[in-house]
mmCIF file of C-alpha atoms in Angstrom:
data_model
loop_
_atom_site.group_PDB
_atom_site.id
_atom_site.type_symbol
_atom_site.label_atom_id
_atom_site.label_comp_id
_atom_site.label_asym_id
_atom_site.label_seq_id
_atom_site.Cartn_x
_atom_site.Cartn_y
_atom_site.Cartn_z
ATOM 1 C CA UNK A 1 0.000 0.000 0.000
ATOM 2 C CA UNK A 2 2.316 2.375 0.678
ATOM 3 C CA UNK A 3 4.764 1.783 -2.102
ATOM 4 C CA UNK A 4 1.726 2.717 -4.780
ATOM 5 C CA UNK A 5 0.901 5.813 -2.572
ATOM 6 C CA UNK A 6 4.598 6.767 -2.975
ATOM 7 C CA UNK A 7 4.328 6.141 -6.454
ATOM 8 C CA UNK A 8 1.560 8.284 -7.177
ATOM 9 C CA UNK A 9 3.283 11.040 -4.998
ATOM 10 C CA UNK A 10 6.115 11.253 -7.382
ATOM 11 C CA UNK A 11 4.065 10.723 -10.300
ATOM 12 C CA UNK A 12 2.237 14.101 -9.024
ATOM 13 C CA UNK A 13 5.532 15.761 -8.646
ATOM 14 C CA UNK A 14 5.727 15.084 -5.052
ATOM 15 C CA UNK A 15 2.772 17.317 -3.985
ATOM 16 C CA UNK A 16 1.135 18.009 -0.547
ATOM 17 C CA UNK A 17 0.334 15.883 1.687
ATOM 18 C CA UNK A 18 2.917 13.278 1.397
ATOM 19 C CA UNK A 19 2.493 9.984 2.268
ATOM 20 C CA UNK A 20 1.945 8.762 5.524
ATOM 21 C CA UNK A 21 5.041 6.510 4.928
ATOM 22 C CA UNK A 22 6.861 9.560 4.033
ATOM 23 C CA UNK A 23 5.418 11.502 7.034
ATOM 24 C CA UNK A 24 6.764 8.973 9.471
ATOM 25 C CA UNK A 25 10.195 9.124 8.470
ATOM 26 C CA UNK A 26 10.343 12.638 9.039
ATOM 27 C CA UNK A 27 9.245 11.542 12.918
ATOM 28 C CA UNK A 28 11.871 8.757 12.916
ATOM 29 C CA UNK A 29 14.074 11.248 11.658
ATOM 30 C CA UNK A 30 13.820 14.152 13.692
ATOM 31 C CA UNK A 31 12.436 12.405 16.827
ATOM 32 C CA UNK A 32 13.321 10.769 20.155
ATOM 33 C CA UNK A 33 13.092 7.219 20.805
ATOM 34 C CA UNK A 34 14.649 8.057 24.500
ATOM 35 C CA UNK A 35 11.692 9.832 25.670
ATOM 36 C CA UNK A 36 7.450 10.266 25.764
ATOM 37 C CA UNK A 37 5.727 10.749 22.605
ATOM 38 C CA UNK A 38 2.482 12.576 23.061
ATOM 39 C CA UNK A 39 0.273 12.449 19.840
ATOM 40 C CA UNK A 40 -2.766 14.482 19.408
ATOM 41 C CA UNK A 41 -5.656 12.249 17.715
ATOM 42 C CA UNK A 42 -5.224 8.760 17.444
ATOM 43 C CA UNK A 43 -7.719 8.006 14.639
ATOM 44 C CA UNK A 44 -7.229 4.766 13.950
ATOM 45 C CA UNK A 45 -3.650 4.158 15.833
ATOM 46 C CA UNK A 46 -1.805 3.936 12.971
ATOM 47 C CA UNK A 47 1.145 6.330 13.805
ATOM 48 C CA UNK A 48 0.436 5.580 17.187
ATOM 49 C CA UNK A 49 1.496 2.064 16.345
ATOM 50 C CA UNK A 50 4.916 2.892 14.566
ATOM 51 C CA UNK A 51 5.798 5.327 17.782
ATOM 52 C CA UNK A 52 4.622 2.555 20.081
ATOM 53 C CA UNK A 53 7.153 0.255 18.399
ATOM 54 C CA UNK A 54 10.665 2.117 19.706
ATOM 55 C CA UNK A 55 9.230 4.715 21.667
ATOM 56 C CA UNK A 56 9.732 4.369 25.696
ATOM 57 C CA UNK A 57 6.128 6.001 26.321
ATOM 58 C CA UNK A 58 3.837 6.797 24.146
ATOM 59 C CA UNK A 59 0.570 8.975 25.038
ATOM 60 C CA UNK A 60 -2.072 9.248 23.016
ATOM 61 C CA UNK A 61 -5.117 12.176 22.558
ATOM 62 C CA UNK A 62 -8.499 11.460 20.952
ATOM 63 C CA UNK A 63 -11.673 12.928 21.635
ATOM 64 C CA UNK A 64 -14.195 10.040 19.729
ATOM 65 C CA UNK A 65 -15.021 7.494 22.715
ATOM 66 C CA UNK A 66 -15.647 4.735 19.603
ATOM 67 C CA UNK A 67 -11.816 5.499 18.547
ATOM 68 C CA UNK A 68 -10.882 5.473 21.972
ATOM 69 C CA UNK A 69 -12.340 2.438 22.364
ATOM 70 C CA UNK A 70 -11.006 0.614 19.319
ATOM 71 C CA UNK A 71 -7.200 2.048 20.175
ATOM 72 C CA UNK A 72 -7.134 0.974 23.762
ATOM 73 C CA UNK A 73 -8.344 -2.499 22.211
ATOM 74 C CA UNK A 74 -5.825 -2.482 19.768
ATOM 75 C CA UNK A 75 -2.774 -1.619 21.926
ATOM 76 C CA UNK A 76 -3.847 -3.871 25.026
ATOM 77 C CA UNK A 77 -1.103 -5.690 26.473
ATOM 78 C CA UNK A 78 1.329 -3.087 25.182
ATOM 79 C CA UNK A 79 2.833 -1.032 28.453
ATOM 80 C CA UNK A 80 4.268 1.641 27.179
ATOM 81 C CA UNK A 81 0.994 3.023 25.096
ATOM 82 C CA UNK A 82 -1.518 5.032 26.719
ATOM 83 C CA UNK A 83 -4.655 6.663 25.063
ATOM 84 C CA UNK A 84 -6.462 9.198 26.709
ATOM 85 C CA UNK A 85 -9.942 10.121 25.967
ATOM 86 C CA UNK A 86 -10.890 13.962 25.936
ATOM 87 C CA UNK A 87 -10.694 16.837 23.735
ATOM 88 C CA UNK A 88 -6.772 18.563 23.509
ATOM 89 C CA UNK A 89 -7.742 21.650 24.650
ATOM 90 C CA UNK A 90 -9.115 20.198 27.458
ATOM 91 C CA UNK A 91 -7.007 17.522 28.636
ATOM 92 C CA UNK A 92 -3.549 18.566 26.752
ATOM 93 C CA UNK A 93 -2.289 20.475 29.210
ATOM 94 C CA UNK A 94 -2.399 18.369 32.325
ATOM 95 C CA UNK A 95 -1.324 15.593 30.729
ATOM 96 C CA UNK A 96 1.814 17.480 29.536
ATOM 97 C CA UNK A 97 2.048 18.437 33.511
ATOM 98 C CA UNK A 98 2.884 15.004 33.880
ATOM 99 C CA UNK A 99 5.629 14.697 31.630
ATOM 100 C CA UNK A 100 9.325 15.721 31.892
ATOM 101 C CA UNK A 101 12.922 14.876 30.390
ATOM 102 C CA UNK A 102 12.598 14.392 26.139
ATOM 103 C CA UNK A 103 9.446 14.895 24.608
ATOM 104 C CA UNK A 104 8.421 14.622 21.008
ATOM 105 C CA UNK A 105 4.966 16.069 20.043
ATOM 106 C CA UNK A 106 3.004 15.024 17.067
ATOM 107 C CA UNK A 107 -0.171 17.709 16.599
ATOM 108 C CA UNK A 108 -2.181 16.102 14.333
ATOM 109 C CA UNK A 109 -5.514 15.990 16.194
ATOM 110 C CA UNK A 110 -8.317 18.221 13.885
ATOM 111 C CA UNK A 111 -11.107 17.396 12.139
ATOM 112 C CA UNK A 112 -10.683 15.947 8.873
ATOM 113 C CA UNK A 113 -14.097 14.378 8.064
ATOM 114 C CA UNK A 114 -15.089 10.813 8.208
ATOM 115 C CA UNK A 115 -14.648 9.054 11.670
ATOM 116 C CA UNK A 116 -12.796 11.842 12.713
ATOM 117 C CA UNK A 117 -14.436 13.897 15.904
ATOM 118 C CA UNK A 118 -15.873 17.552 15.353
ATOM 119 C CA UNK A 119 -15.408 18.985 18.546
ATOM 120 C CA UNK A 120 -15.922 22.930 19.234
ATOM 121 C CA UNK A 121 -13.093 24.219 17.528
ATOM 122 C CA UNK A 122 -11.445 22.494 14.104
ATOM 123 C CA UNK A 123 -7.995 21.901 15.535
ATOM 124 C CA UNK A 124 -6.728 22.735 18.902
ATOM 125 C CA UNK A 125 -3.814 23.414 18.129
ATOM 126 C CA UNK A 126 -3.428 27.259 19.449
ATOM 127 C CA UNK A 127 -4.232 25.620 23.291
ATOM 128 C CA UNK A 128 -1.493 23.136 22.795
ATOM 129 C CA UNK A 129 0.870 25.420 21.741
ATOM 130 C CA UNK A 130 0.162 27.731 24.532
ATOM 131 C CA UNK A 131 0.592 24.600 27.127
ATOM 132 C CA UNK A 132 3.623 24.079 25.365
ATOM 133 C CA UNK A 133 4.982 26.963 25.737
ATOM 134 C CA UNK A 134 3.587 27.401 29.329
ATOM 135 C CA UNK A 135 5.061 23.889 30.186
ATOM 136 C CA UNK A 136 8.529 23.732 28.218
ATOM 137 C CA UNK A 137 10.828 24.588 30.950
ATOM 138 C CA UNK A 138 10.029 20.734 32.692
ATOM 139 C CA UNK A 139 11.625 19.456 29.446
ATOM 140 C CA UNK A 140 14.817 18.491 28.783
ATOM 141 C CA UNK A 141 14.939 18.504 25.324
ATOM 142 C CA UNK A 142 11.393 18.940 23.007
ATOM 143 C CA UNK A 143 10.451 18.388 18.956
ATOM 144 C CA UNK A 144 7.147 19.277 17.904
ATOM 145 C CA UNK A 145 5.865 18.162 14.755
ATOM 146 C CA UNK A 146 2.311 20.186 13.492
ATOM 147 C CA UNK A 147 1.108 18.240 10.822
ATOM 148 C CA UNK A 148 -0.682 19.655 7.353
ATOM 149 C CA UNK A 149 1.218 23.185 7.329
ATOM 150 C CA UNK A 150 -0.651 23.936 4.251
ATOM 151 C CA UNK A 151 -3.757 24.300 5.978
ATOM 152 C CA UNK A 152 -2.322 26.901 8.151
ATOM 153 C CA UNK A 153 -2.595 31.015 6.779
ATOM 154 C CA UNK A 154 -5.604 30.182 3.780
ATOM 155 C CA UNK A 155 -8.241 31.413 5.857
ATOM 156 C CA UNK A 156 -10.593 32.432 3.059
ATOM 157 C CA UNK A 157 -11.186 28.338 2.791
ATOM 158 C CA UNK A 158 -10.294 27.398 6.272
ATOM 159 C CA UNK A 159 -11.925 27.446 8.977
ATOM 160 C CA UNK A 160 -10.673 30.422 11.464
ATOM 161 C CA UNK A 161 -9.541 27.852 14.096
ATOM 162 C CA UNK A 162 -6.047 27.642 12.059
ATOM 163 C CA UNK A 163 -3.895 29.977 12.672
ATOM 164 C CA UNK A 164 -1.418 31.832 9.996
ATOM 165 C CA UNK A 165 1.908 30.167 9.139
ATOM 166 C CA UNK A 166 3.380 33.571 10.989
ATOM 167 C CA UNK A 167 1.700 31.947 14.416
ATOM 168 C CA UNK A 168 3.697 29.040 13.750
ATOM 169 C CA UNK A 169 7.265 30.668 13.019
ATOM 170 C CA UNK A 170 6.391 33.126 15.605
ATOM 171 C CA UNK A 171 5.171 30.460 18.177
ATOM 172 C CA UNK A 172 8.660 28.726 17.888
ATOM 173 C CA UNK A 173 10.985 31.525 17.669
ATOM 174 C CA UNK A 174 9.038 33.057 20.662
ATOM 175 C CA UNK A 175 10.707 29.752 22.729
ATOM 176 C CA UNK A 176 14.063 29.921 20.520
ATOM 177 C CA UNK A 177 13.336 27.045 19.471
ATOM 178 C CA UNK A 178 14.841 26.159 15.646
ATOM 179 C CA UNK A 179 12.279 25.413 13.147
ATOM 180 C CA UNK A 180 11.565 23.785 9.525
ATOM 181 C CA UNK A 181 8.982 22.886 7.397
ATOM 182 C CA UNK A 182 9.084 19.091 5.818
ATOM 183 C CA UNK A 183 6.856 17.417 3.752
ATOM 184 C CA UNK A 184 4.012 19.327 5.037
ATOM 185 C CA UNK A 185 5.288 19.091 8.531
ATOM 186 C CA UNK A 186 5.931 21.943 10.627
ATOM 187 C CA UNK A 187 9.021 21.042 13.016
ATOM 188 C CA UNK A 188 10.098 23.047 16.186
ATOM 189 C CA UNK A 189 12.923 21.687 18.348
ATOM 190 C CA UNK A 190 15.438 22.574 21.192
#
């Protein structure tokens, strides 16, 4: 499956979004396999899956109690994954309270249609920036990954819960924190 995904990807010139193959090398890449992983929407556990499989701790976000359900079936047995059921911008922050030494963020939880949850706003991703920020000094060393940059700054067919690509770049240089954007991935780090 993936192979013919990345084949069509370079048969359209490699255009946004990549791959989810692709995406999850640029994790592996630029990530920690030392430290916690906390993820923002599980969906189906996919990615949750590959992080599970060298990560020391992985912690999981999704708001949908029937994707909560299926994950926590799915990734019974296996110690070092917890899901959490709530909404991010309710229950980000105090699970990041939690949390210290290397941590490695994957923002990815917003509605995208399908099984995906709706919940007030389309992607929480301002409130777990702010926690971020709020929080960073408990952390020893921190990448964030904010998936599907191209959504961000195209307000005039977005909804107004994403903020500008300046938010972003501001964000991270706010926390000196160095910053690129691959693959349609937005990634901060100490």
């Amino acid at each position: 499956m993936h192979m013919v995904n990345q084949s069509r990807w370079k048969r359209n010139g490699y255009s946004v979004p990549a791959p989810q193959s692709v995406k999850l090398e640029v994790l592996k890449r630029h990530g920690n396999t030392l430290g916690t992983w906390v993820e923002t929407g599980t969906y189906l556990g996919d990615t949750t899956k590959v992080l599970g499989a060298s990560a020391k701790r992985v912690i999981s976000i999704e708001p949908s109690k029937d994707l909560v359900i299926r994950a926590r079936k799915r990734f019974q047995g296996k110690a070092n994954i917890e899901i959490v059921e709530g909404l991010s911008e309710e229950v980000f922050e105090k699970v990041l309270s939690g949390i210290s030494g290397s941590v490695c963020f994957w923002l990815d939880g917003h509605a995208s249609g399908g099984l995906t949850h709706r919940g007030p706003v389309v992607t929480p991703i301002r409130y777990e920036l702010l926690a971020i920020g709020k929080l960073k000094n408990q952390f020893d060393s921190m990448v964030v990954f904010i998936d599907d940059f191209r959504g961000f700054g195209f307000k005039a067919d977005q909804d107004a819960d994403y903020p500008s690509r300046s938010y972003l770049v501001n964000w991270a240089d706010s926390l000196e924190l160095s910053w690129t954007v691959e693959h349609d991935i937005f990634v901060a780090w100490n």
